[in-house]
Short mmCIF file of C-alpha atoms and ligand atoms in Angstrom, two decimals:
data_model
loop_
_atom_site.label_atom_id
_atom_site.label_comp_id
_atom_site.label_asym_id
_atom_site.label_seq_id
_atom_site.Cartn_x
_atom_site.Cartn_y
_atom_site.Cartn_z
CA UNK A 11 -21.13 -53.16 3.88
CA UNK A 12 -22.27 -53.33 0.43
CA UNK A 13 -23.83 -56.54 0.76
CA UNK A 14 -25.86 -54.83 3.60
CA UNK A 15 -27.20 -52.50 1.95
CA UNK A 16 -28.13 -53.90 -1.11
CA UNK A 17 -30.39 -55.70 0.81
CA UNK A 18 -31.61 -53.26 3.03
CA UNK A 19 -31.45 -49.86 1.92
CA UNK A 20 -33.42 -48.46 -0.22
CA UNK A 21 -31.57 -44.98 -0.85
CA UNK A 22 -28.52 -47.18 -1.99
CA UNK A 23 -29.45 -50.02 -3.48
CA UNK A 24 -29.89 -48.30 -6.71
CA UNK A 25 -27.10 -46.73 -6.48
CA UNK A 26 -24.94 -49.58 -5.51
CA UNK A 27 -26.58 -52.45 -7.97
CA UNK A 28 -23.66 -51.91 -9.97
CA UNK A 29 -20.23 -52.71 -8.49
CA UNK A 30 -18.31 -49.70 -9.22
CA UNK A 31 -15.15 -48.33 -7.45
CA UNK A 32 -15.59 -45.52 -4.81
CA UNK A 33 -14.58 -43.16 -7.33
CA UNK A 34 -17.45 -44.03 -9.87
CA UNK A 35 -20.34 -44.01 -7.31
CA UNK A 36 -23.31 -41.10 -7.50
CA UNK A 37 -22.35 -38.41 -4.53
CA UNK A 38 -25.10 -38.03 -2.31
CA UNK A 39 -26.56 -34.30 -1.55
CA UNK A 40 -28.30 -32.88 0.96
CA UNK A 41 -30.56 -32.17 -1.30
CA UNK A 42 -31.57 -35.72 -1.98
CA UNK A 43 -31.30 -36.45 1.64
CA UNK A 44 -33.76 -33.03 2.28
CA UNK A 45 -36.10 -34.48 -0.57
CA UNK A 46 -35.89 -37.98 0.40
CA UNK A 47 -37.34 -37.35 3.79
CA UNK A 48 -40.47 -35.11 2.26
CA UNK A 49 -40.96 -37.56 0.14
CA UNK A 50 -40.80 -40.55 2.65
CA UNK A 51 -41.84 -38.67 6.10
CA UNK A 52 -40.60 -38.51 8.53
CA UNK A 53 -36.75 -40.44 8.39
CA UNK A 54 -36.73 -41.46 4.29
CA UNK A 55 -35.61 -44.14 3.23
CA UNK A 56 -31.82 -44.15 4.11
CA UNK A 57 -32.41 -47.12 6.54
CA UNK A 58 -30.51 -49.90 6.90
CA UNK A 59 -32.76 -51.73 9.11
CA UNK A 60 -35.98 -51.13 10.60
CA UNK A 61 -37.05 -48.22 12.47
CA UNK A 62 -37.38 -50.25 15.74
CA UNK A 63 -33.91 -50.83 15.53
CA UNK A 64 -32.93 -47.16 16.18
CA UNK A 65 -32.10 -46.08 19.43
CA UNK A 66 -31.10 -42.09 19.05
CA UNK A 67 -32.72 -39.56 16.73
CA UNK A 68 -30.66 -36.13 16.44
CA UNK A 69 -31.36 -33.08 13.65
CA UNK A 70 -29.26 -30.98 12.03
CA UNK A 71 -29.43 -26.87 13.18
CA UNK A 72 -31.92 -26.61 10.10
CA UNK A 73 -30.29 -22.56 9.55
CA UNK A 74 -30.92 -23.61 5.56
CA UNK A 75 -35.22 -24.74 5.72
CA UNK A 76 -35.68 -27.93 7.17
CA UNK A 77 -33.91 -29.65 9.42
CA UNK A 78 -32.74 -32.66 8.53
CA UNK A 79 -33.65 -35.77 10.92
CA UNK A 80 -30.65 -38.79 11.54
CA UNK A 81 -30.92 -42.31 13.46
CA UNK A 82 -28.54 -44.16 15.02
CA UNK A 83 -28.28 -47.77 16.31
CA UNK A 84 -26.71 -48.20 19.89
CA UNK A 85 -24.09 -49.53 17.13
CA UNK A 86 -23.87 -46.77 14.61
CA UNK A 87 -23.63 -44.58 17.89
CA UNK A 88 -20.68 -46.15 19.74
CA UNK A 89 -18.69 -46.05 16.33
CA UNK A 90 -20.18 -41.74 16.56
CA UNK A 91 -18.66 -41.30 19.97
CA UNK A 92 -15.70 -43.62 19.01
CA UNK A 93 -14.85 -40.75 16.15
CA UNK A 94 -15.06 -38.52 18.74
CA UNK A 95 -13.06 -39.66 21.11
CA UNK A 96 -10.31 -38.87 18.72
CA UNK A 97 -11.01 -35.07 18.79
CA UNK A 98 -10.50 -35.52 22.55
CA UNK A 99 -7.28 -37.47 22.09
CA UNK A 100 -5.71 -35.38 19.37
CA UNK A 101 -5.84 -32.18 21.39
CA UNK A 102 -4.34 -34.01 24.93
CA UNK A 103 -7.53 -34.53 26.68
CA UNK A 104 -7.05 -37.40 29.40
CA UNK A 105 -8.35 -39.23 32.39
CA UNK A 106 -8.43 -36.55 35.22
CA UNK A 107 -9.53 -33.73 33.43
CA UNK A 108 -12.93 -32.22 33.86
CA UNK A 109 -14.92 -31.11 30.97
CA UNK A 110 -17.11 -28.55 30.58
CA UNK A 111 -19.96 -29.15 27.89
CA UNK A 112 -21.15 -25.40 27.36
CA UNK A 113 -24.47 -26.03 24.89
CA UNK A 114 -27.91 -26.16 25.83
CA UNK A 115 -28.50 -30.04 25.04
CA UNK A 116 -31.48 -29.50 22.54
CA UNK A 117 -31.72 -31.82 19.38
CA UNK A 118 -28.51 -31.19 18.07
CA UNK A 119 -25.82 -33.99 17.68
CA UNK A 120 -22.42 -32.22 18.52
CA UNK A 121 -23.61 -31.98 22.50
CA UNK A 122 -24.34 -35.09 22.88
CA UNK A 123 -21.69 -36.48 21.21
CA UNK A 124 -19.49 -34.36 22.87
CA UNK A 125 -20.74 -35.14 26.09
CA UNK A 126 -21.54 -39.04 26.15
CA UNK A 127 -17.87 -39.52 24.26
CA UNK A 128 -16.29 -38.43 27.16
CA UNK A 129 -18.16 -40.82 29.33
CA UNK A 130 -16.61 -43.66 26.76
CA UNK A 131 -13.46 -42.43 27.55
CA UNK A 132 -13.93 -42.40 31.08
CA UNK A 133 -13.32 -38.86 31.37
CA UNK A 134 -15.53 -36.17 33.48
CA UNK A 135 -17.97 -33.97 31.96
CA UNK A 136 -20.44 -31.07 32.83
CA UNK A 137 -23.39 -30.61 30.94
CA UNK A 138 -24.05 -26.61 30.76
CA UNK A 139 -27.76 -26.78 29.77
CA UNK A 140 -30.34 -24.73 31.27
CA UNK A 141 -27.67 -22.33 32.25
CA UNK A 142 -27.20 -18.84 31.89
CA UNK A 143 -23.76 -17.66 30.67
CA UNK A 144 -22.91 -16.47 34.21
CA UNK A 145 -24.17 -19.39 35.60
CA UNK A 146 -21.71 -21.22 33.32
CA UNK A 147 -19.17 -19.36 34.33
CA UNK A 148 -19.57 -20.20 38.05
CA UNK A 149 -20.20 -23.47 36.90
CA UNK A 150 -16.33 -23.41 35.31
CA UNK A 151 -14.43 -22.39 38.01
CA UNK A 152 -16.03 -23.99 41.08
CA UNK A 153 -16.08 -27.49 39.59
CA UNK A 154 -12.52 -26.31 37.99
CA UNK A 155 -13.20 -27.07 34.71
CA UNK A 156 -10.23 -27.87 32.47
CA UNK A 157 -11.61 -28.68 29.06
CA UNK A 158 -14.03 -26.06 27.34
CA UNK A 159 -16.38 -27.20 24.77
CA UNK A 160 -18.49 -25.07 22.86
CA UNK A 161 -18.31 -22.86 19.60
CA UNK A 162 -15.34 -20.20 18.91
CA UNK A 163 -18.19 -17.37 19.65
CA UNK A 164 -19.30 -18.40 22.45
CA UNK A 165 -16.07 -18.96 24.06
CA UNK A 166 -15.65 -15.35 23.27
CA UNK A 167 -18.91 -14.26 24.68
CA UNK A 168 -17.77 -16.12 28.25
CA UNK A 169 -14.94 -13.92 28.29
CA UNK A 170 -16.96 -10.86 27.49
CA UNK A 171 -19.01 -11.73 30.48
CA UNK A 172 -16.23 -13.18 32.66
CA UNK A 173 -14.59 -9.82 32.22
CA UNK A 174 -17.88 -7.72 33.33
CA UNK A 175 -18.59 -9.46 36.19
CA UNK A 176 -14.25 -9.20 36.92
CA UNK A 177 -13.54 -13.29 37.04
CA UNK A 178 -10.31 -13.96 36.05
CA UNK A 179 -10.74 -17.44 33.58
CA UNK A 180 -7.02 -16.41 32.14
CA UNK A 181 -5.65 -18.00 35.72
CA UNK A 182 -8.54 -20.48 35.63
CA UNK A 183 -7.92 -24.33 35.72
CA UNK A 184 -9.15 -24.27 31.64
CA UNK A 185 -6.12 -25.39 30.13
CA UNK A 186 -7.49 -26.52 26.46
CA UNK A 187 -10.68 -25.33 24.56
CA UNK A 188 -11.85 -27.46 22.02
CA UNK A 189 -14.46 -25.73 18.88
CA UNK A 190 -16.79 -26.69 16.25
CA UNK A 191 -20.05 -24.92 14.49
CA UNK A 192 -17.82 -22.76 12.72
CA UNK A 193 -14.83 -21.95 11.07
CA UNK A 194 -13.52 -19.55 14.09
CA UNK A 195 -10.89 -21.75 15.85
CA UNK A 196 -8.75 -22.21 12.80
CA UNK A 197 -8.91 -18.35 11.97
CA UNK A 198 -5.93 -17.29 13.28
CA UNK A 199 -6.71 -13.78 15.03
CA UNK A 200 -9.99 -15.88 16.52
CA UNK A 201 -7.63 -18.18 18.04
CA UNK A 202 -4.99 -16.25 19.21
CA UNK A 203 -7.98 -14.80 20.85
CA UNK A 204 -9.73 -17.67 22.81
CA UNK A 205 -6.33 -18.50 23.63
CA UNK A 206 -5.55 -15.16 25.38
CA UNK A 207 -8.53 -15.02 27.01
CA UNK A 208 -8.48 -18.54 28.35
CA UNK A 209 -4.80 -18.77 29.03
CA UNK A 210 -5.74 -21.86 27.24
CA UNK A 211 -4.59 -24.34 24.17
CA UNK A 212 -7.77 -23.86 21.31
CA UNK A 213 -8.64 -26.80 18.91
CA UNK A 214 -10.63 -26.86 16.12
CA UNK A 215 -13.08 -29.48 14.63
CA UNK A 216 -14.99 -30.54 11.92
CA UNK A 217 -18.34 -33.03 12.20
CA UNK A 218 -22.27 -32.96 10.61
CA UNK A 219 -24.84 -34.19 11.94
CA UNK A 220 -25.20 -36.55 9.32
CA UNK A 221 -21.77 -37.53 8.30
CA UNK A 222 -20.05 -37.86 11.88
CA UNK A 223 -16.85 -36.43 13.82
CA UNK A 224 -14.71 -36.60 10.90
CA UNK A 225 -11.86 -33.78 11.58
CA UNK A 226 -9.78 -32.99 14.60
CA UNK A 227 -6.20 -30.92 15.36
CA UNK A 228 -3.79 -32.25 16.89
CA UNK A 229 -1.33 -30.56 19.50
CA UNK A 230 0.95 -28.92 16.98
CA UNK A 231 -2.19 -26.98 15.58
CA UNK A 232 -1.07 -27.43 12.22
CA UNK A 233 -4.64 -27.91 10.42
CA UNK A 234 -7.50 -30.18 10.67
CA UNK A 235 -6.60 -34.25 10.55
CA UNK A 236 -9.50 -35.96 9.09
CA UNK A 237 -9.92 -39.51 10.62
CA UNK A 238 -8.87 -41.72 7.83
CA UNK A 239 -9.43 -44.73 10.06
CA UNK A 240 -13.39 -44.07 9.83
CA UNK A 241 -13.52 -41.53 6.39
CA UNK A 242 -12.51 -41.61 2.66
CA UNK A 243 -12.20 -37.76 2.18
CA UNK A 244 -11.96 -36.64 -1.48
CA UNK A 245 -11.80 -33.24 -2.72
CA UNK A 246 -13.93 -32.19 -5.86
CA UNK A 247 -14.17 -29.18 -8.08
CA UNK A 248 -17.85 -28.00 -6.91
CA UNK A 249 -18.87 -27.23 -10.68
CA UNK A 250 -17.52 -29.93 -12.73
CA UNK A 251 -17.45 -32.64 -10.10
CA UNK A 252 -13.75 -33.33 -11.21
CA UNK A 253 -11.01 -34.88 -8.81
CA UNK A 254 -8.55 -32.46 -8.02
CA UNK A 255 -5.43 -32.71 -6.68
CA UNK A 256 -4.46 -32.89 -3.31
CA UNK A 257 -3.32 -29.13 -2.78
CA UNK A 258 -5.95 -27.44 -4.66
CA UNK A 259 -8.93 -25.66 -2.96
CA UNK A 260 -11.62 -28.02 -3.45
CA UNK A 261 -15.64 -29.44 -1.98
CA UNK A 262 -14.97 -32.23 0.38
CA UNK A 263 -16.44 -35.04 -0.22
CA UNK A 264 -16.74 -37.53 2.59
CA UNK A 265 -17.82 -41.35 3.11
CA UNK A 266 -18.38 -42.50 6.04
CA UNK A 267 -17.42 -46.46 6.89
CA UNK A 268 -18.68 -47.19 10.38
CA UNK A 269 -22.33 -45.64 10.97
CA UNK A 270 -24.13 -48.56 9.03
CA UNK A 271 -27.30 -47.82 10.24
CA UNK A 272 -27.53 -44.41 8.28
CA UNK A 273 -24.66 -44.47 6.07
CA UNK A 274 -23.37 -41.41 4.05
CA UNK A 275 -21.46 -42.66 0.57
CA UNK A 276 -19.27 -39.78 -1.42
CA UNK A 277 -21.67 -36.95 0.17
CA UNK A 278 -20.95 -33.79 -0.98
CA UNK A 279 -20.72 -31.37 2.36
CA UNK A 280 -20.60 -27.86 0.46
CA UNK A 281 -17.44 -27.20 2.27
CA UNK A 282 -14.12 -25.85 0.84
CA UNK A 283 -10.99 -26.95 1.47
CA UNK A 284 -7.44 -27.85 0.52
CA UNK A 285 -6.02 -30.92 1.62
CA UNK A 286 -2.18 -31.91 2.89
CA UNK A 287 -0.51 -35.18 2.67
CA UNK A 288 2.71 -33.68 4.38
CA UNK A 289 3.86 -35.15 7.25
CA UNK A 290 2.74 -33.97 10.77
CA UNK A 291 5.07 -33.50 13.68
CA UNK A 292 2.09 -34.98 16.28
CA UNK A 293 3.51 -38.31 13.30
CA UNK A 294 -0.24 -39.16 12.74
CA UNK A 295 -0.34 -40.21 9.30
CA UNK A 296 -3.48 -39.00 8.14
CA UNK A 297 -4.19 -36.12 5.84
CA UNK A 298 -4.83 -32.75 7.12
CA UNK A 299 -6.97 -29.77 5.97
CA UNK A 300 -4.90 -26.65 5.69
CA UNK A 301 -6.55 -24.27 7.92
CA UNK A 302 -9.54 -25.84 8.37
CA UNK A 303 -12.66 -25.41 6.28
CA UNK A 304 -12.17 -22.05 4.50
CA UNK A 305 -15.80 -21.63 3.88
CA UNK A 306 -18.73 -22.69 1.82
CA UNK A 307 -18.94 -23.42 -1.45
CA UNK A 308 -22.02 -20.62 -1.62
CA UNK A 309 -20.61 -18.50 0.44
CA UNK A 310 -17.83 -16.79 -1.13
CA UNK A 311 -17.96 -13.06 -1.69
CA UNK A 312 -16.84 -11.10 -4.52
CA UNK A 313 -16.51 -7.26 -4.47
CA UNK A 314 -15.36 -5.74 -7.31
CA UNK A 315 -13.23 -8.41 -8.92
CA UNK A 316 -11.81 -9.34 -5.52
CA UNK A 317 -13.04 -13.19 -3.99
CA UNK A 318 -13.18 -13.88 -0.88
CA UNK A 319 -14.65 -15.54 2.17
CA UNK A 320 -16.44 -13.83 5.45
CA UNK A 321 -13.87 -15.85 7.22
CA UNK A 322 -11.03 -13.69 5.89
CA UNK A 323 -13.17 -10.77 6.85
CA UNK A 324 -13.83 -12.32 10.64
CA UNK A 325 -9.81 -12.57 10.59
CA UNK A 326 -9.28 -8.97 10.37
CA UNK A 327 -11.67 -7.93 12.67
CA UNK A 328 -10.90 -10.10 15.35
CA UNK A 329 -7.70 -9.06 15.51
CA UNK A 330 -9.02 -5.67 17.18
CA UNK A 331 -10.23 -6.66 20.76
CA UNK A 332 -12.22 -3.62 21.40
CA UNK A 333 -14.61 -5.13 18.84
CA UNK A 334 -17.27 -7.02 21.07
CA UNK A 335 -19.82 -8.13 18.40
CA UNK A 336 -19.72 -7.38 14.21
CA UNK A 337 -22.04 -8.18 11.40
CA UNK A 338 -21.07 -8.54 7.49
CA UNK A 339 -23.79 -7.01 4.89
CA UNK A 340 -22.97 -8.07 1.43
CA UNK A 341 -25.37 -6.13 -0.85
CA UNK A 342 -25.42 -6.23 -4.91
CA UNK A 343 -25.64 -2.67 -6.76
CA UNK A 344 -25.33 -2.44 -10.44
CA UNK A 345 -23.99 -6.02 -10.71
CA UNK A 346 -21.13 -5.43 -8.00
CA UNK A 347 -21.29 -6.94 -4.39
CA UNK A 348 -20.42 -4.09 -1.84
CA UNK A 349 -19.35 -5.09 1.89
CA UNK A 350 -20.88 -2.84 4.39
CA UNK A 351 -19.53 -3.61 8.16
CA UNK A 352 -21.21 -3.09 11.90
CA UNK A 353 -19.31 -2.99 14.58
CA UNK A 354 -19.96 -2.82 18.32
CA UNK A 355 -17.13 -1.62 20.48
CA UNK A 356 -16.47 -1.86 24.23
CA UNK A 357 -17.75 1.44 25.40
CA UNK A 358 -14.49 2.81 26.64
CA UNK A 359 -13.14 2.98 23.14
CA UNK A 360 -12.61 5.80 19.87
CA UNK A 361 -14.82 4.27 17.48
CA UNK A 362 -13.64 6.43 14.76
CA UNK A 363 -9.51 5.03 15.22
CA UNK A 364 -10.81 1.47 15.09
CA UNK A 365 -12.88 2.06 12.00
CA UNK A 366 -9.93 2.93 10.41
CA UNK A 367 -7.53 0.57 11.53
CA UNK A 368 -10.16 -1.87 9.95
CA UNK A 369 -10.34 -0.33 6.55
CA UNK A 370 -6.77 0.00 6.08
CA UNK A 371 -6.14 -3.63 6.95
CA UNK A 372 -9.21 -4.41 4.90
CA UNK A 373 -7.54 -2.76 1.79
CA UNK A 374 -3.75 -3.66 2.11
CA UNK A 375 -4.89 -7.73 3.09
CA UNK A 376 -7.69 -8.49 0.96
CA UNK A 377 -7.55 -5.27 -1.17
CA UNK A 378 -11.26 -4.32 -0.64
CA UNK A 379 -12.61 -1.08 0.29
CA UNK A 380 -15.78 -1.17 2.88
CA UNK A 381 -18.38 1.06 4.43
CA UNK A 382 -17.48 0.63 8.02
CA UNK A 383 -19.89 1.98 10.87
CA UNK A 384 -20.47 1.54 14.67
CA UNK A 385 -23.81 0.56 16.39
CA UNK A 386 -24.88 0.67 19.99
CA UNK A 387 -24.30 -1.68 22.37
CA UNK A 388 -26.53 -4.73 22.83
CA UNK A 389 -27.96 -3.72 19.19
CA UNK A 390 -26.31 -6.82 16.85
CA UNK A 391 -28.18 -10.31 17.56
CA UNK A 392 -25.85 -12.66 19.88
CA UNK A 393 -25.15 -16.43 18.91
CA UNK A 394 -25.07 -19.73 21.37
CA UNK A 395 -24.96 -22.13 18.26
CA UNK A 396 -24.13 -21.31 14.82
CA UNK A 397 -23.35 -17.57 14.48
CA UNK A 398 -25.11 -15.82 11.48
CA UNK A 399 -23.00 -12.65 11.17
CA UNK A 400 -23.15 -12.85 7.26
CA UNK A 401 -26.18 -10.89 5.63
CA UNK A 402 -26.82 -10.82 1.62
CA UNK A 403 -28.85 -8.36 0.47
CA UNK A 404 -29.96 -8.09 -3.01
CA UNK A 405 -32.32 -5.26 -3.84
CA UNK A 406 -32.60 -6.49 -7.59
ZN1 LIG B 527 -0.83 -33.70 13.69
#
């Protein structure tokens, strides 16, 4: 591989000229990648071979400016869906089932991926683009769906509506749902959720755009395996770029080793984690992230001495079912973050007993006081991809 790119690639030739161990090489940011494709419109220069050679061209959600553009070979693209076949495998899906693909098949990698590794594993699977949620629905349980792919929200949303229009998915043929896009499935009270709802088995995983499929549960739902056959995961401290040990919240840092075409060496994917070499009772060997990414590195909140992620917030919250849709406002007042929270509750409900079931378990779990209120229906924004439920406002 090295050879390869040394002769090829201009992102990583300078870094590579030098034959260094893993562990000495420069990590690679987004950043640089963001930079290096202004600078060298429109793909930069982290090309193995020659743009002819490309066959697929996929961007990231671009929620942070730009989005970011990635090319795959038919090669580097078999050895994608190959990755993901494993997410498929590690939470039981097999020949005979029927998946259900519920995105809307724009640019983004995951559905595609997603969809086209089933086909390599010879499984079924329904696209749900240019669909309506309740045409989705329908879509589930007259084609009797029994794998449900989409993001932890949305699986919640096609209960909301399941529920409205009275379909009963619990009794449905869905008998796993499998998540990624955000942290949701490995939050506990999300999952217990889905799973509920679903009458269903929920598994999380963890991919970019530009690294690959790199993370998937396996039926004991004891954390996130990362797929040491096709990554070198490492775990960093985000401000001095110092190993640390497995065990210790850390960035991870991931190369891949099989998408040649656009490779990714030590990239640093902002995401925090701690890592487990335990053994697993599913007796896959690989390491495992404890609970799944626990958030971003630039996304953790402190109020008032106390440091935490919106994840741990989402946790609490979701463990009230009357709450259909929340928000997080995180705003900065003489040097101290404050957490202001808006709910919207099923209609039926006492808003003021759920507001204060929240703040208690706000204060005795994460031992933070917020200012709690209700909205009307319909009036927080709804989310098919990545939600954005987190909202920092600094008036300084
Ligand atoms: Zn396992």
């Amino acid at each position: 591989m090295r050879s390869t790119l040394l002769r090829s690639n201009y992102f990583y030739r300078p870094r590579l000229e030098r034959q260094l161990p893993l562990s000495e090489l420069p990590f690679t940011s987004k950043a640089e990648l963001v930079e290096d494709q202004a600078m060298n419109a429109p793909f930069g220069t982290n090309l193995t071979y020659p743009v002819s050679s490309y066959t697929r061209m996929h961007q990231t959600s671009g929620t942070a400016g730009k989005p970011l553009l990635w090319l795959d070979t038919p090669e580097s693209w078999d050895w994608f869906l190959r990755c993901w076949e494993e997410v498929y495998r590690g939470a039981g899906v097999r020949t005979g089932d029927c998946l259900f693909v519920a995105f809307s098949f724009g640019p983004f990698i995951g559905f595609w991926g997603a969809f086209e590794a089933a086909q390599r594993m010879k499984v079924m699977a329904l696209s749900g683009g240019g669909q309506s949620t309740a045409q989705r629905l329908r879509t589930i349980l007259d084609r009797q769906a029994t794998v449900l792919v989409c993001t932890p929200t949305y699986a919640l949303r096609l209960a909301d509506e399941a529920a409205e229009e009275g379909l009963d998915i619990r009794s449905s043929s869905i008998r796993i749902t499998i998540h990624a896009g955000e942290p949701g499935a490995s939050i506990p009270s999300v999952r217990k959720r889905i799973q509920d709802l679903w009458g269903a088995r929920t598994y999380d995983h963890t991919g970019m755009t530009e690294v690959g499929a790199y993370g998937f549960e396996c039926e004991s739902q004891a954390g996130v395996h990362i797929n040491e056959d096709e990554f070198i995961p490492e775990v960093i401290d985000p401000v001095t770029l110092q190993p640390m040990e497995t065990g210790e919240r850390g960035e991870l840092v991931i190369t891949n080793l099989g998408r040649l075409g656009m490779p990714l060496i030590r990239y640093r994917t902002g995401d925090l984690v701690v890592l487990s070499r335990q053994p697993c009772a599913c007796g896959r060997k690989s390491v495992r992230m404890v609970g799944g990414i626990l958030g971003r590195t630039d996304d953790m909140i402190t109020v008032r001495g106390v440091n935490l992620f919106p994840s741990a917030v989402e946790n609490i919250i979701r463990r009230h079912p009357e709450v259909v849709e929340f928000s997080i406002e995180v705003s900065r007042r003489r040097q101290m973050q404050e957490l202001a929270l808006k709910l919207e509750l099923r209609d039926t409900v006492d808003g003021s007993t759920v507001v204060e079931r929240i703040g208690r378990e706000l204060l005795l779990d994460l031992h933070i006081r917020a200012v709690i209120e209700c909205v009307p229906a319909g009036q927080l924004p709804r989310f098919e991809l990545k939600s954005r439920r987190i909202r920092v406002v600094d008036p300084a």
